[in-house]
CSV table of C-alpha atoms in Angstrom, one decimal:
chain,number,residue,atom,x,y,z
I,773,MET,CA,49.9,103.3,24.5
I,774,SER,CA,49.2,100.6,27.1
I,775,GLN,CA,46.4,98.1,27.0
I,776,SER,CA,44.2,97.8,30.0
I,777,PRO,CA,44.0,94.4,31.7
I,778,PRO,CA,41.1,92.2,30.8
I,779,ALA,CA,38.0,92.6,32.9
I,780,PRO,CA,37.7,90.0,35.7
I,781,ALA,CA,35.3,87.1,35.1
I,782,PRO,CA,32.0,87.7,36.9
I,783,ARG,CA,31.8,86.0,40.3
I,784,SER,CA,29.5,83.0,40.6
I,785,VAL,CA,27.4,82.8,43.8
I,786,LEU,CA,25.8,79.6,44.7
I,787,ARG,CA,23.0,79.7,47.3
I,788,THR,CA,19.9,77.8,48.4
I,789,ALA,CA,16.9,78.5,46.1
I,790,THR,CA,13.8,80.0,47.6
I,791,GLU,CA,10.2,80.0,46.4
I,792,ALA,CA,10.7,83.5,45.1
I,793,ASP,CA,13.4,82.1,42.7
I,794,ILE,CA,11.0,79.6,41.1
I,795,PRO,CA,9.8,81.8,38.2
I,796,ARG,CA,13.5,82.7,37.2
I,797,MET,CA,14.5,79.1,37.5
I,798,GLU,CA,11.6,78.0,35.3
I,799,ALA,CA,12.7,80.4,32.6
I,800,LEU,CA,16.3,79.2,32.9
I,801,ILE,CA,15.2,75.6,32.7
I,802,SER,CA,13.2,76.3,29.5
I,803,ARG,CA,16.2,78.1,27.9
I,804,SER,CA,18.5,75.3,28.9
I,805,GLY,CA,16.2,72.5,27.9
I,806,ILE,CA,15.9,73.8,24.4
I,807,GLY,CA,19.4,75.4,23.9
I,808,LEU,CA,21.6,72.7,25.3
I,809,SER,CA,19.7,69.8,23.6
I,810,LYS,CA,21.0,70.8,20.2
I,811,GLY,CA,23.2,68.0,18.8
I,812,PHE,CA,21.8,65.5,21.4
I,813,TYR,CA,18.0,65.5,20.7
I,814,SER,CA,15.8,66.6,17.8
I,815,ASP,CA,13.9,69.9,18.1
I,816,GLU,CA,10.8,67.9,18.7
I,817,GLN,CA,12.3,65.8,21.5
I,818,ALA,CA,13.8,68.9,23.2
I,819,ALA,CA,10.5,70.7,23.0
I,820,ALA,CA,8.6,67.7,24.4
I,821,VAL,CA,10.9,67.0,27.3
I,822,THR,CA,11.0,70.7,28.2
I,823,ARG,CA,7.2,71.0,28.1
I,824,HIS,CA,6.3,67.8,29.8
I,825,VAL,CA,9.1,66.8,32.2
I,826,PHE,CA,11.5,69.6,32.9
I,827,GLY,CA,10.8,72.2,35.6
I,828,VAL,CA,11.3,73.0,39.2
I,829,ASP,CA,10.4,70.3,41.7
I,830,SER,CA,9.1,72.6,44.5
I,831,GLN,CA,9.6,69.8,47.1
I,832,LEU,CA,13.4,70.3,46.6
I,833,VAL,CA,13.0,74.0,47.3
I,834,THR,CA,10.9,73.2,50.4
I,835,ASP,CA,13.5,70.7,51.5
I,836,GLY,CA,16.4,73.2,51.0
I,837,THR,CA,18.2,70.9,48.6
I,838,TYR,CA,17.8,72.9,45.4
I,839,PHE,CA,20.3,75.6,44.6
I,840,ILE,CA,20.7,78.5,42.2
I,841,ILE,CA,24.0,80.0,40.9
I,842,GLU,CA,23.9,83.7,40.1
I,843,ARG,CA,26.3,86.1,38.3
I,844,GLU,CA,25.6,89.8,38.8
I,845,GLY,CA,22.1,89.0,40.0
I,846,GLU,CA,21.2,86.8,36.9
I,847,ALA,CA,20.3,83.1,37.3
I,848,VAL,CA,22.9,81.2,35.3
I,849,ALA,CA,22.4,77.6,36.7
I,850,CYS,CA,20.3,75.6,39.0
I,851,GLY,CA,20.3,72.1,40.3
I,852,GLY,CA,20.1,70.0,43.4
I,853,TRP,CA,19.9,66.7,45.2
I,854,SER,CA,17.1,64.9,46.9
I,855,LYS,CA,16.5,62.6,49.9
I,856,ARG,CA,13.2,61.6,48.3
I,857,ALA,CA,12.2,58.8,46.0
I,858,THR,CA,11.4,60.7,42.8
I,859,LEU,CA,14.2,60.2,40.3
I,860,PHE,CA,13.5,63.0,37.8
I,861,GLY,CA,10.9,65.6,36.6
I,862,GLY,CA,9.4,68.9,37.8
I,863,ASP,CA,6.1,69.4,39.6
I,864,ARG,CA,4.0,68.9,36.5
I,865,ALA,CA,5.6,65.4,36.0
I,866,LYS,CA,5.0,64.2,39.5
I,867,SER,CA,2.1,62.4,41.0
I,868,GLY,CA,1.4,61.2,44.6
I,869,HIS,CA,3.5,61.1,47.7
I,870,ASP,CA,7.3,61.4,47.5
I,871,PRO,CA,8.6,59.4,50.4
I,872,LEU,CA,12.0,60.0,52.1
I,873,LEU,CA,14.8,57.6,51.3
I,874,ASP,CA,16.9,55.7,53.9
I,875,PRO,CA,20.5,57.0,53.5
I,876,ALA,CA,21.8,53.7,54.9
I,877,THR,CA,20.3,51.6,52.2
I,878,GLN,CA,19.1,53.8,49.4
I,879,ALA,CA,20.8,56.2,47.0
I,880,GLY,CA,20.2,59.9,47.2
I,881,ARG,CA,19.2,61.6,43.9
I,882,ILE,CA,20.9,64.3,41.8
I,883,ARG,CA,18.1,66.3,40.3
I,884,ALA,CA,17.3,69.0,37.8
I,885,PHE,CA,20.7,70.4,36.8
I,886,PHE,CA,20.3,73.2,34.2
I,887,VAL,CA,22.8,75.8,32.9
I,888,ASP,CA,22.0,78.8,30.8
I,889,PRO,CA,23.0,78.1,27.2
I,890,ALA,CA,24.7,81.5,27.1
I,891,VAL,CA,27.3,80.3,29.6
I,892,PRO,CA,28.0,76.6,28.9
I,893,ARG,CA,31.1,74.7,30.0
I,894,GLN,CA,32.2,77.3,32.5
I,895,GLY,CA,32.3,74.9,35.5
I,896,LEU,CA,28.8,75.8,36.8
I,897,GLY,CA,27.5,72.2,36.6
I,898,SER,CA,30.6,71.0,38.4
I,899,MET,CA,30.2,73.6,41.1
I,900,LEU,CA,26.6,72.4,41.7
I,901,MET,CA,27.7,68.8,41.7
I,902,ARG,CA,30.5,69.3,44.3
I,903,HIS,CA,28.0,71.2,46.6
I,904,CYS,CA,25.3,68.6,46.2
I,905,GLU,CA,27.6,65.7,46.9
I,906,ALA,CA,28.9,67.3,50.0
I,907,GLU,CA,25.4,68.0,51.2
I,908,ALA,CA,24.3,64.4,50.6
I,909,VAL,CA,27.4,63.0,52.4
I,910,ALA,CA,26.6,65.3,55.4
I,911,GLN,CA,23.1,63.7,55.4
I,912,GLY,CA,24.5,60.2,55.6
I,913,PHE,CA,24.1,59.1,51.9
I,914,LYS,CA,26.7,56.8,50.5
I,915,THR,CA,25.5,56.6,46.9
I,916,LEU,CA,23.9,58.9,44.5
I,917,GLU,CA,21.9,58.2,41.4
I,918,LEU,CA,20.2,60.2,38.6
I,919,ALA,CA,18.4,60.0,35.3
I,920,ALA,CA,20.5,61.9,32.8
I,921,THR,CA,19.3,63.4,29.6
I,922,MET,CA,21.9,63.1,26.8
I,923,PRO,CA,23.2,66.7,27.2
I,924,GLY,CA,24.0,66.0,30.9
I,925,VAL,CA,25.8,62.7,30.4
I,926,PRO,CA,29.3,64.3,29.8
I,927,LEU,CA,29.1,66.3,33.1
I,928,TYR,CA,28.0,63.3,35.1
I,929,LEU,CA,30.7,61.0,33.6
I,930,ALA,CA,33.3,63.7,34.4
I,931,SER,CA,31.9,63.8,37.9
I,932,GLY,CA,32.5,60.0,38.4
I,933,PHE,CA,29.0,58.6,37.7
I,934,GLU,CA,28.7,55.4,35.7
I,935,VAL,CA,25.8,54.5,33.4
I,936,THR,CA,23.8,51.6,34.9
I,937,GLU,CA,21.0,51.5,32.4
I,938,ASP,CA,19.9,53.2,29.2
I,939,PHE,CA,16.2,53.6,28.7
I,940,GLU,CA,13.6,55.6,26.8
I,941,LEU,CA,10.9,57.9,28.2
I,942,SER,CA,7.6,58.0,26.2
I,943,LEU,CA,6.3,61.5,25.8
I,944,PRO,CA,3.1,62.8,24.3
I,945,GLY,CA,2.9,62.8,20.5
I,946,GLY,CA,4.7,59.5,20.2
I,947,ILE,CA,8.1,61.0,21.1
I,948,GLN,CA,10.7,58.7,22.6
I,949,LEU,CA,13.5,60.3,24.6
I,950,PRO,CA,16.7,58.4,25.4
I,951,LEU,CA,17.9,58.7,29.0
I,952,SER,CA,20.6,57.1,31.1
I,953,ARG,CA,20.3,56.0,34.7
I,954,MET,CA,23.6,56.7,36.4
I,955,ARG,CA,25.1,56.0,39.8
I,956,LYS,CA,28.1,57.0,41.9
I,957,ARG,CA,29.4,55.9,45.3
I,958,ILE,CA,30.2,59.0,47.4
I,959,ALA,CA,31.2,57.6,50.8
């Protein structure tokens, strides 16, 4: 009796996110924010950052710099880069005008990387990072920076980013959330 070969791994498709994707990405971000924070943040910290900071920044969708990865039609990861000044946070965390950066003198931003906790450490974050770096280089950026939550730091270190500053974000309810500002030269 012969065994059948293992089923092939589902194919991951990376594409530019659209406004129609926002509800699916918001659900993914919520799952990721809670599920992948275990071991890095307390339950209270994970819930607070997911509620008050995480979410889609619709400006990135409008700019065409936010991406979604799907497997068999399911959203399994999202993330992007930005040519705008905002360093982190979704729509509900933003206020005011978000000016364009000068790629000759300012760093582009890596923004809002989230992976479904059902499929961690399968290269989805790295796939997004390679794509975003290539896009930023094509737009003339020489450096990228980001604000990393603790669950994201290992991906960013593996992608060549260096920590330039550790800081805390004050959230409602007296919750302090450790973050790291990170930077990488890309060109």
